[in-house]
């Protein structure tokens, strides 16, 4: 490539601007939703522009009304996961409710799947196994979730080390639960919630 051609290409990249799309073009949220569904069902290798455009019923051009590249879509997808599967958890754990109420609220997120998707978490962790940058993001998010759990156990009365250990037991148990594909009904899981709480809180809270 000549120097002039390279400069022209660089200028074109810098001058890329989104223009108002046709009314029938899927929204940004629609593209992220489709990418999320394909990620969960088939993995990150299947999240391709052609595939998503076909599912959306538009041409590749419809994709480029919303995103400059596949990488930009993937950035939006990992941000979507971080928000959907972490924000509700933090809202519960950082609320003004009692520790037992917060633990029960966390159990509800996990068991009922409202505010947390085990399938989405598993799919992103599988993606992380193929991508060091995504793995770094997942580690950071795990750290944020663990810190919120540690704060819960400190509120119960445990010291820093005990809170950290109990937070890890709680969190690693949940990740392991769906990682190994445990098959239990919501009713079966709810029966154990109070017992789990008593064990993890060492009956310090009655």
Short mmCIF file of C-alpha atoms in Angstrom, two decimals:
data_model
loop_
_atom_site.label_atom_id
_atom_site.label_comp_id
_atom_site.label_asym_id
_atom_site.label_seq_id
_atom_site.Cartn_x
_atom_site.Cartn_y
_atom_site.Cartn_z
CA UNK A 1 0.00 0.00 0.00
CA UNK A 2 1.36 3.43 -0.96
CA UNK A 3 1.78 6.19 1.58
CA UNK A 4 -1.01 8.16 -0.06
CA UNK A 5 -3.39 5.22 0.00
CA UNK A 6 -2.62 4.59 3.67
CA UNK A 7 -3.33 8.23 4.51
CA UNK A 8 -6.62 8.09 2.60
CA UNK A 9 -7.64 4.94 4.47
CA UNK A 10 -6.74 6.48 7.85
CA UNK A 11 -8.71 9.62 7.00
CA UNK A 12 -11.73 7.51 6.07
CA UNK A 13 -11.58 5.78 9.45
CA UNK A 14 -11.38 9.07 11.29
CA UNK A 15 -14.26 10.56 9.32
CA UNK A 16 -16.68 7.66 9.93
CA UNK A 17 -19.94 9.12 11.24
CA UNK A 18 -23.24 7.41 12.01
CA UNK A 19 -26.14 8.85 10.06
CA UNK A 20 -29.80 8.42 11.00
CA UNK A 21 -30.80 4.85 10.01
CA UNK A 22 -33.98 3.88 8.18
CA UNK A 23 -36.92 3.32 10.50
CA UNK A 24 -36.94 -0.45 9.94
CA UNK A 25 -33.30 -0.89 10.92
CA UNK A 26 -32.89 -2.82 14.21
CA UNK A 27 -31.92 -0.68 17.17
CA UNK A 28 -28.60 -0.91 18.98
CA UNK A 29 -30.42 -2.81 21.76
CA UNK A 30 -31.84 -5.24 19.18
CA UNK A 31 -28.36 -6.08 17.87
CA UNK A 32 -27.01 -6.60 21.39
CA UNK A 33 -29.99 -8.80 22.24
CA UNK A 34 -29.39 -10.95 19.15
CA UNK A 35 -25.69 -11.17 19.96
CA UNK A 36 -26.54 -12.19 23.54
CA UNK A 37 -28.92 -14.93 22.35
CA UNK A 38 -26.37 -16.35 19.90
CA UNK A 39 -23.57 -16.15 22.47
CA UNK A 40 -25.64 -18.15 24.96
CA UNK A 41 -26.87 -20.73 22.46
CA UNK A 42 -23.78 -21.21 20.29
CA UNK A 43 -20.79 -19.41 21.76
CA UNK A 44 -18.75 -16.39 20.78
CA UNK A 45 -17.47 -17.88 17.51
CA UNK A 46 -21.04 -17.78 16.18
CA UNK A 47 -21.50 -14.08 16.94
CA UNK A 48 -20.82 -12.90 13.39
CA UNK A 49 -22.23 -9.93 11.51
CA UNK A 50 -23.67 -12.05 8.66
CA UNK A 51 -25.37 -14.39 11.11
CA UNK A 52 -26.89 -11.61 13.17
CA UNK A 53 -28.03 -9.71 10.09
CA UNK A 54 -29.79 -12.83 8.82
CA UNK A 55 -31.54 -13.28 12.18
CA UNK A 56 -32.54 -9.61 12.12
CA UNK A 57 -33.85 -9.92 8.57
CA UNK A 58 -31.60 -7.17 7.18
CA UNK A 59 -28.41 -6.91 5.15
CA UNK A 60 -24.93 -6.34 6.59
CA UNK A 61 -25.54 -2.68 5.88
CA UNK A 62 -28.24 -2.69 8.53
CA UNK A 63 -25.59 -3.65 11.07
CA UNK A 64 -23.30 -0.80 10.06
CA UNK A 65 -26.00 1.76 10.73
CA UNK A 66 -25.46 0.98 14.42
CA UNK A 67 -21.90 -0.31 14.79
CA UNK A 68 -18.65 0.46 13.06
CA UNK A 69 -17.33 -3.06 13.50
CA UNK A 70 -17.88 -6.44 15.13
CA UNK A 71 -15.43 -5.42 17.86
CA UNK A 72 -17.65 -2.48 18.74
CA UNK A 73 -20.62 -4.84 19.05
CA UNK A 74 -18.58 -7.17 21.29
CA UNK A 75 -17.67 -4.21 23.51
CA UNK A 76 -21.38 -3.46 23.84
CA UNK A 77 -22.11 -7.14 24.52
CA UNK A 78 -19.63 -7.48 27.40
CA UNK A 79 -20.93 -4.21 28.86
CA UNK A 80 -24.46 -5.62 28.63
CA UNK A 81 -23.40 -8.75 30.53
CA UNK A 82 -21.62 -6.71 33.17
CA UNK A 83 -24.71 -4.58 33.73
CA UNK A 84 -27.40 -7.28 33.52
CA UNK A 85 -25.66 -9.85 35.69
CA UNK A 86 -23.96 -7.60 38.23
CA UNK A 87 -25.94 -4.41 38.83
CA UNK A 88 -28.99 -6.19 40.35
CA UNK A 89 -26.69 -8.19 42.63
CA UNK A 90 -24.95 -5.05 43.86
CA UNK A 91 -28.29 -3.32 44.43
CA UNK A 92 -29.38 -6.18 46.68
CA UNK A 93 -26.12 -6.53 48.60
CA UNK A 94 -25.66 -2.78 49.11
CA UNK A 95 -29.24 -2.10 50.19
CA UNK A 96 -30.30 -0.98 53.67
CA UNK A 97 -32.02 -4.32 54.36
CA UNK A 98 -30.83 -6.64 57.10
CA UNK A 99 -28.06 -9.14 56.24
CA UNK A 100 -30.54 -12.04 56.18
CA UNK A 101 -32.88 -10.10 53.90
CA UNK A 102 -30.00 -9.26 51.59
CA UNK A 103 -28.90 -12.90 51.46
CA UNK A 104 -32.46 -13.94 50.66
CA UNK A 105 -32.63 -11.27 47.97
CA UNK A 106 -29.44 -12.63 46.45
CA UNK A 107 -30.90 -16.14 46.51
CA UNK A 108 -33.95 -14.85 44.68
CA UNK A 109 -31.78 -13.41 41.90
CA UNK A 110 -30.04 -16.72 41.45
CA UNK A 111 -32.97 -19.10 41.88
CA UNK A 112 -35.65 -17.16 40.02
CA UNK A 113 -33.29 -15.84 37.36
CA UNK A 114 -34.57 -12.29 37.71
CA UNK A 115 -31.55 -10.01 37.55
CA UNK A 116 -29.09 -12.83 36.93
CA UNK A 117 -28.78 -15.30 34.06
CA UNK A 118 -26.71 -18.41 34.75
CA UNK A 119 -26.63 -19.19 31.02
CA UNK A 120 -25.29 -15.70 30.20
CA UNK A 121 -22.62 -15.96 32.89
CA UNK A 122 -21.54 -19.39 31.63
CA UNK A 123 -21.38 -18.18 28.03
CA UNK A 124 -19.23 -15.19 28.95
CA UNK A 125 -16.87 -17.38 30.99
CA UNK A 126 -16.51 -19.70 27.99
CA UNK A 127 -15.75 -16.62 25.87
CA UNK A 128 -13.16 -15.53 28.44
CA UNK A 129 -11.37 -18.85 28.03
CA UNK A 130 -10.70 -17.84 24.41
CA UNK A 131 -9.92 -14.15 24.96
CA UNK A 132 -7.42 -12.75 27.51
CA UNK A 133 -8.98 -9.24 27.40
CA UNK A 134 -12.42 -10.68 28.17
CA UNK A 135 -10.90 -12.88 30.89
CA UNK A 136 -9.48 -9.73 32.48
CA UNK A 137 -12.92 -8.10 32.46
CA UNK A 138 -14.50 -11.19 34.00
CA UNK A 139 -11.88 -11.25 36.76
CA UNK A 140 -12.57 -7.60 37.51
CA UNK A 141 -16.33 -8.22 37.68
CA UNK A 142 -15.80 -11.25 39.92
CA UNK A 143 -13.76 -9.00 42.19
CA UNK A 144 -16.55 -6.42 42.39
CA UNK A 145 -19.12 -9.09 43.24
CA UNK A 146 -16.86 -10.64 45.89
CA UNK A 147 -16.21 -7.26 47.51
CA UNK A 148 -19.96 -6.72 47.85
CA UNK A 149 -20.35 -10.14 49.45
CA UNK A 150 -17.46 -9.50 51.82
CA UNK A 151 -19.18 -6.31 52.97
CA UNK A 152 -22.31 -8.33 53.72
CA UNK A 153 -20.38 -10.73 55.95
CA UNK A 154 -18.58 -7.87 57.70
CA UNK A 155 -22.02 -6.45 58.49
CA UNK A 156 -22.88 -9.78 60.12
CA UNK A 157 -19.89 -9.35 62.44
CA UNK A 158 -17.07 -11.35 60.86
CA UNK A 159 -13.56 -9.93 60.65
CA UNK A 160 -11.95 -9.18 57.28
CA UNK A 161 -10.42 -12.62 56.75
CA UNK A 162 -13.55 -14.50 57.78
CA UNK A 163 -15.70 -12.24 55.60
CA UNK A 164 -13.43 -12.86 52.62
CA UNK A 165 -13.51 -16.64 53.10
CA UNK A 166 -17.28 -16.79 53.51
CA UNK A 167 -17.76 -14.52 50.49
CA UNK A 168 -15.62 -16.86 48.41
CA UNK A 169 -17.50 -19.93 49.64
CA UNK A 170 -20.81 -18.27 48.73
CA UNK A 171 -19.69 -17.01 45.33
CA UNK A 172 -17.67 -20.02 44.24
CA UNK A 173 -20.56 -22.27 45.27
CA UNK A 174 -22.92 -20.38 42.99
CA UNK A 175 -20.51 -20.33 40.04
CA UNK A 176 -19.83 -24.02 40.55
CA UNK A 177 -23.53 -24.73 40.81
CA UNK A 178 -24.26 -23.78 37.23
CA UNK A 179 -20.80 -24.69 35.90
CA UNK A 180 -21.39 -28.37 36.68
CA UNK A 181 -25.02 -28.26 35.60
CA UNK A 182 -26.77 -29.03 38.88
CA UNK A 183 -30.37 -30.04 38.21
CA UNK A 184 -32.67 -28.92 41.02
CA UNK A 185 -36.05 -27.26 40.89
CA UNK A 186 -36.57 -23.77 42.29
CA UNK A 187 -38.66 -25.33 45.05
CA UNK A 188 -35.80 -27.64 46.05
CA UNK A 189 -33.34 -24.78 46.10
CA UNK A 190 -35.59 -22.53 48.15
CA UNK A 191 -35.90 -25.22 50.82
CA UNK A 192 -32.17 -24.89 51.51
CA UNK A 193 -31.81 -21.09 51.45
CA UNK A 194 -32.42 -20.51 55.15
CA UNK A 195 -30.14 -23.43 56.06
CA UNK A 196 -27.36 -22.09 53.85
CA UNK A 197 -27.77 -18.69 55.48
CA UNK A 198 -27.57 -20.14 58.99
CA UNK A 199 -24.41 -22.04 58.11
CA UNK A 200 -22.72 -19.10 56.39
CA UNK A 201 -23.69 -16.68 59.17
CA UNK A 202 -22.73 -19.26 61.85
CA UNK A 203 -26.08 -18.57 63.48
CA UNK A 204 -24.78 -15.18 64.61
CA UNK A 205 -28.04 -13.68 63.40
CA UNK A 206 -31.29 -15.10 64.67
#
